[in-house]
XYZ file of N, CA, C and O in Angstrom:
292
model
N 31.776 4.264 42.387
C 31.916 4.941 43.650
C 32.248 6.410 43.411
O 32.655 6.791 42.322
N 32.106 7.190 44.461
C 32.422 8.613 44.357
C 33.881 8.816 43.987
O 34.214 9.682 43.180
N 34.764 7.996 44.550
C 36.188 8.121 44.235
C 36.442 7.830 42.755
O 37.217 8.531 42.105
N 35.774 6.814 42.211
C 35.932 6.502 40.789
C 35.381 7.614 39.920
O 35.985 7.980 38.913
N 34.227 8.144 40.289
C 33.630 9.236 39.529
C 34.549 10.450 39.532
O 34.750 11.085 38.507
N 35.129 10.749 40.673
C 36.040 11.897 40.731
C 37.250 11.664 39.832
O 37.748 12.595 39.212
N 37.705 10.414 39.727
C 38.820 10.098 38.842
C 38.476 10.332 37.383
O 39.301 10.828 36.614
N 37.253 10.010 36.988
C 36.799 10.264 35.622
C 36.849 11.753 35.320
O 37.167 12.172 34.217
N 36.551 12.560 36.330
C 36.558 14.006 36.159
C 37.951 14.604 36.348
O 38.121 15.819 36.290
N 38.942 13.752 36.591
C 40.298 14.240 36.786
C 40.559 14.763 38.184
O 41.509 15.502 38.409
N 39.715 14.379 39.143
C 39.860 14.824 40.522
C 40.218 13.638 41.409
O 39.950 12.498 41.070
N 40.782 13.943 42.547
C 41.042 12.922 43.548
C 40.520 13.426 44.879
O 40.848 14.531 45.301
N 39.698 12.621 45.537
C 39.130 13.019 46.817
C 39.794 12.303 47.980
O 39.321 12.372 49.097
N 40.887 11.611 47.730
C 41.557 10.893 48.800
C 42.912 11.516 49.082
O 43.701 11.750 48.176
N 43.137 11.825 50.345
C 44.431 12.345 50.802
C 44.964 13.428 49.869
O 45.997 13.298 49.240
N 44.219 14.499 49.769
C 44.564 15.574 48.853
C 45.765 16.378 49.321
O 45.890 16.691 50.496
N 46.580 16.739 48.383
C 47.631 17.709 48.646
C 46.978 19.090 48.643
O 45.970 19.299 47.977
N 47.530 20.048 49.379
C 46.906 21.370 49.456
C 46.585 21.997 48.109
O 45.575 22.649 47.956
N 47.404 21.791 47.080
C 47.132 22.413 45.788
C 45.870 21.842 45.133
O 45.263 22.489 44.306
N 45.478 20.622 45.474
C 44.306 19.991 44.868
C 43.004 20.386 45.544
O 41.932 20.114 45.024
N 43.070 20.996 46.712
C 41.856 21.348 47.441
C 40.993 22.292 46.625
O 39.782 22.119 46.533
N 41.589 23.280 45.983
C 40.808 24.227 45.194
C 40.158 23.552 43.998
O 39.059 23.915 43.593
N 40.815 22.553 43.411
C 40.236 21.815 42.294
C 39.037 20.991 42.726
O 38.097 20.802 41.969
N 39.065 20.491 43.949
C 38.034 19.588 44.449
C 36.879 20.327 45.105
O 35.755 19.824 45.135
N 37.101 21.521 45.601
C 36.096 22.263 46.356
C 34.752 22.378 45.635
O 33.716 22.088 46.236
N 34.702 22.775 44.361
C 33.386 22.885 43.709
C 32.648 21.553 43.642
O 31.418 21.512 43.762
N 33.395 20.460 43.464
C 32.769 19.147 43.384
C 32.160 18.753 44.720
O 31.027 18.279 44.787
N 32.899 18.958 45.804
C 32.377 18.640 47.137
C 31.199 19.557 47.467
O 30.193 19.103 48.019
N 31.295 20.836 47.106
C 30.164 21.754 47.319
C 28.903 21.238 46.626
O 27.810 21.289 47.196
N 29.056 20.732 45.404
C 27.911 20.209 44.661
C 27.308 18.998 45.375
O 26.088 18.900 45.533
N 28.154 18.082 45.851
C 27.672 16.897 46.562
C 26.948 17.309 47.844
O 25.891 16.763 48.187
N 27.489 18.287 48.557
C 26.853 18.762 49.791
C 25.503 19.408 49.466
O 24.521 19.197 50.191
N 25.415 20.152 48.370
C 24.136 20.751 47.968
C 23.099 19.682 47.637
O 21.927 19.805 48.003
N 23.530 18.632 46.960
C 22.618 17.522 46.650
C 22.142 16.865 47.936
O 20.952 16.574 48.103
N 23.056 16.651 48.866
C 22.689 16.052 50.160
C 21.677 16.923 50.898
O 20.706 16.422 51.480
N 21.881 18.231 50.875
C 20.943 19.154 51.522
C 19.561 19.044 50.888
O 18.545 19.014 51.600
N 19.508 18.983 49.573
C 18.218 18.831 48.883
C 17.540 17.520 49.269
O 16.315 17.486 49.474
N 18.306 16.462 49.374
C 17.744 15.173 49.787
C 17.172 15.252 51.192
O 16.091 14.719 51.462
N 17.872 15.926 52.084
C 17.369 16.088 53.457
C 16.074 16.897 53.449
O 15.133 16.568 54.182
N 16.024 17.945 52.641
C 14.812 18.760 52.541
C 13.617 17.942 52.045
O 12.471 18.229 52.404
N 13.900 16.928 51.230
C 12.849 16.057 50.692
C 12.545 14.868 51.603
O 11.725 14.017 51.266
N 13.234 14.808 52.747
C 12.997 13.709 53.683
C 13.705 12.420 53.314
O 13.402 11.365 53.875
N 14.653 12.484 52.408
C 15.405 11.302 51.983
C 16.637 11.132 52.878
O 17.777 11.192 52.440
N 16.382 10.908 54.167
C 17.448 10.902 55.161
C 18.417 9.738 54.992
O 19.618 9.900 55.222
N 17.922 8.581 54.599
C 18.808 7.424 54.448
C 19.844 7.681 53.352
O 21.037 7.418 53.537
N 19.404 8.229 52.224
C 20.330 8.537 51.144
C 21.277 9.675 51.534
O 22.476 9.624 51.253
N 20.752 10.678 52.221
C 21.589 11.791 52.684
C 22.651 11.293 53.662
O 23.816 11.718 53.594
N 22.273 10.376 54.544
C 23.236 9.803 55.483
C 24.287 8.970 54.759
O 25.464 8.954 55.141
N 23.868 8.294 53.703
C 24.807 7.507 52.911
C 25.857 8.415 52.265
O 27.047 8.080 52.236
N 25.431 9.559 51.771
C 26.378 10.515 51.194
C 27.344 11.006 52.266
O 28.553 11.081 52.045
N 26.832 11.325 53.446
C 27.704 11.755 54.549
C 28.731 10.673 54.866
O 29.919 10.964 55.028
N 28.296 9.420 54.928
C 29.195 8.320 55.249
C 30.277 8.153 54.180
O 31.453 7.948 54.505
N 29.882 8.257 52.924
C 30.854 8.097 51.838
C 31.862 9.231 51.831
O 33.052 9.020 51.604
N 31.394 10.456 52.076
C 32.331 11.579 52.161
C 33.285 11.401 53.334
O 34.472 11.701 53.224
N 32.788 10.894 54.434
C 33.626 10.638 55.599
C 34.729 9.630 55.269
O 35.874 9.791 55.701
N 34.399 8.609 54.488
C 35.398 7.630 54.049
C 36.503 8.291 53.233
O 37.625 7.782 53.166
N 36.166 9.418 52.593
C 37.131 10.155 51.779
C 37.770 11.303 52.558
O 38.363 12.206 51.973
N 37.623 11.246 53.878
C 38.195 12.267 54.776
C 37.600 13.648 54.566
O 38.292 14.660 54.664
N 36.301 13.693 54.278
C 35.565 14.952 54.202
C 34.534 14.922 55.329
O 33.669 14.051 55.370
N 34.650 15.874 56.262
C 33.734 15.944 57.403
C 32.660 16.987 57.130
O 32.953 18.089 56.657
N 31.409 16.633 57.411
C 30.288 17.557 57.274
C 29.832 17.999 58.652
O 29.793 17.204 59.584
N 29.478 19.277 58.757
C 28.952 19.830 60.001
C 27.654 20.559 59.682
O 27.656 21.610 59.046
N 26.534 19.965 60.113
C 25.220 20.561 59.879
C 24.897 21.563 60.977
O 25.195 21.331 62.147
N 24.269 22.662 60.587
C 23.811 23.671 61.543
C 22.534 24.290 60.986
O 22.181 24.058 59.829
N 21.829 25.076 61.780
C 20.617 25.735 61.264
C 20.899 26.639 60.063
O 20.014 26.876 59.238
N 22.145 27.112 59.930
C 22.503 27.982 58.809
C 22.882 27.207 57.554
O 23.048 27.796 56.494
N 23.033 25.894 57.654
C 23.422 25.087 56.504
C 24.476 24.071 56.884
O 24.712 23.805 58.058
N 25.131 23.532 55.878
C 26.147 22.507 56.088
C 27.503 23.038 55.663
O 27.652 23.542 54.546
N 28.462 22.932 56.549
C 29.852 23.264 56.245
C 30.621 21.954 56.124
O 30.235 20.928 56.683
N 31.707 21.994 55.410
C 32.536 20.806 55.274
C 34.005 21.191 55.354
O 34.373 22.344 55.150
N 34.820 20.175 55.666
C 36.272 20.376 55.702
C 36.954 19.047 55.468
O 36.372 17.984 55.685
N 38.193 19.129 54.984
C 39.018 17.932 54.852
C 39.616 17.606 56.207
O 40.028 18.499 56.943
N 39.653 16.331 56.531
C 40.261 15.890 57.783
C 41.761 15.714 57.630
O 42.284 15.575 56.598
């Protein structure tokens, strides 16, 4: 799972303390970029799955014509 993978990398994506947000930001940015590429390729089911998994980790995505923004809930 994404949570397990983040643990291998020494990151935690669940209930982050403010000091950990900067450590996790590049990783979440990378996942969001991958999701955007999948959407561009028409792989909507997989892109939606990534959105759902991030949501389970309290990461909200907001799509707009300018791109996708994200935030911790």
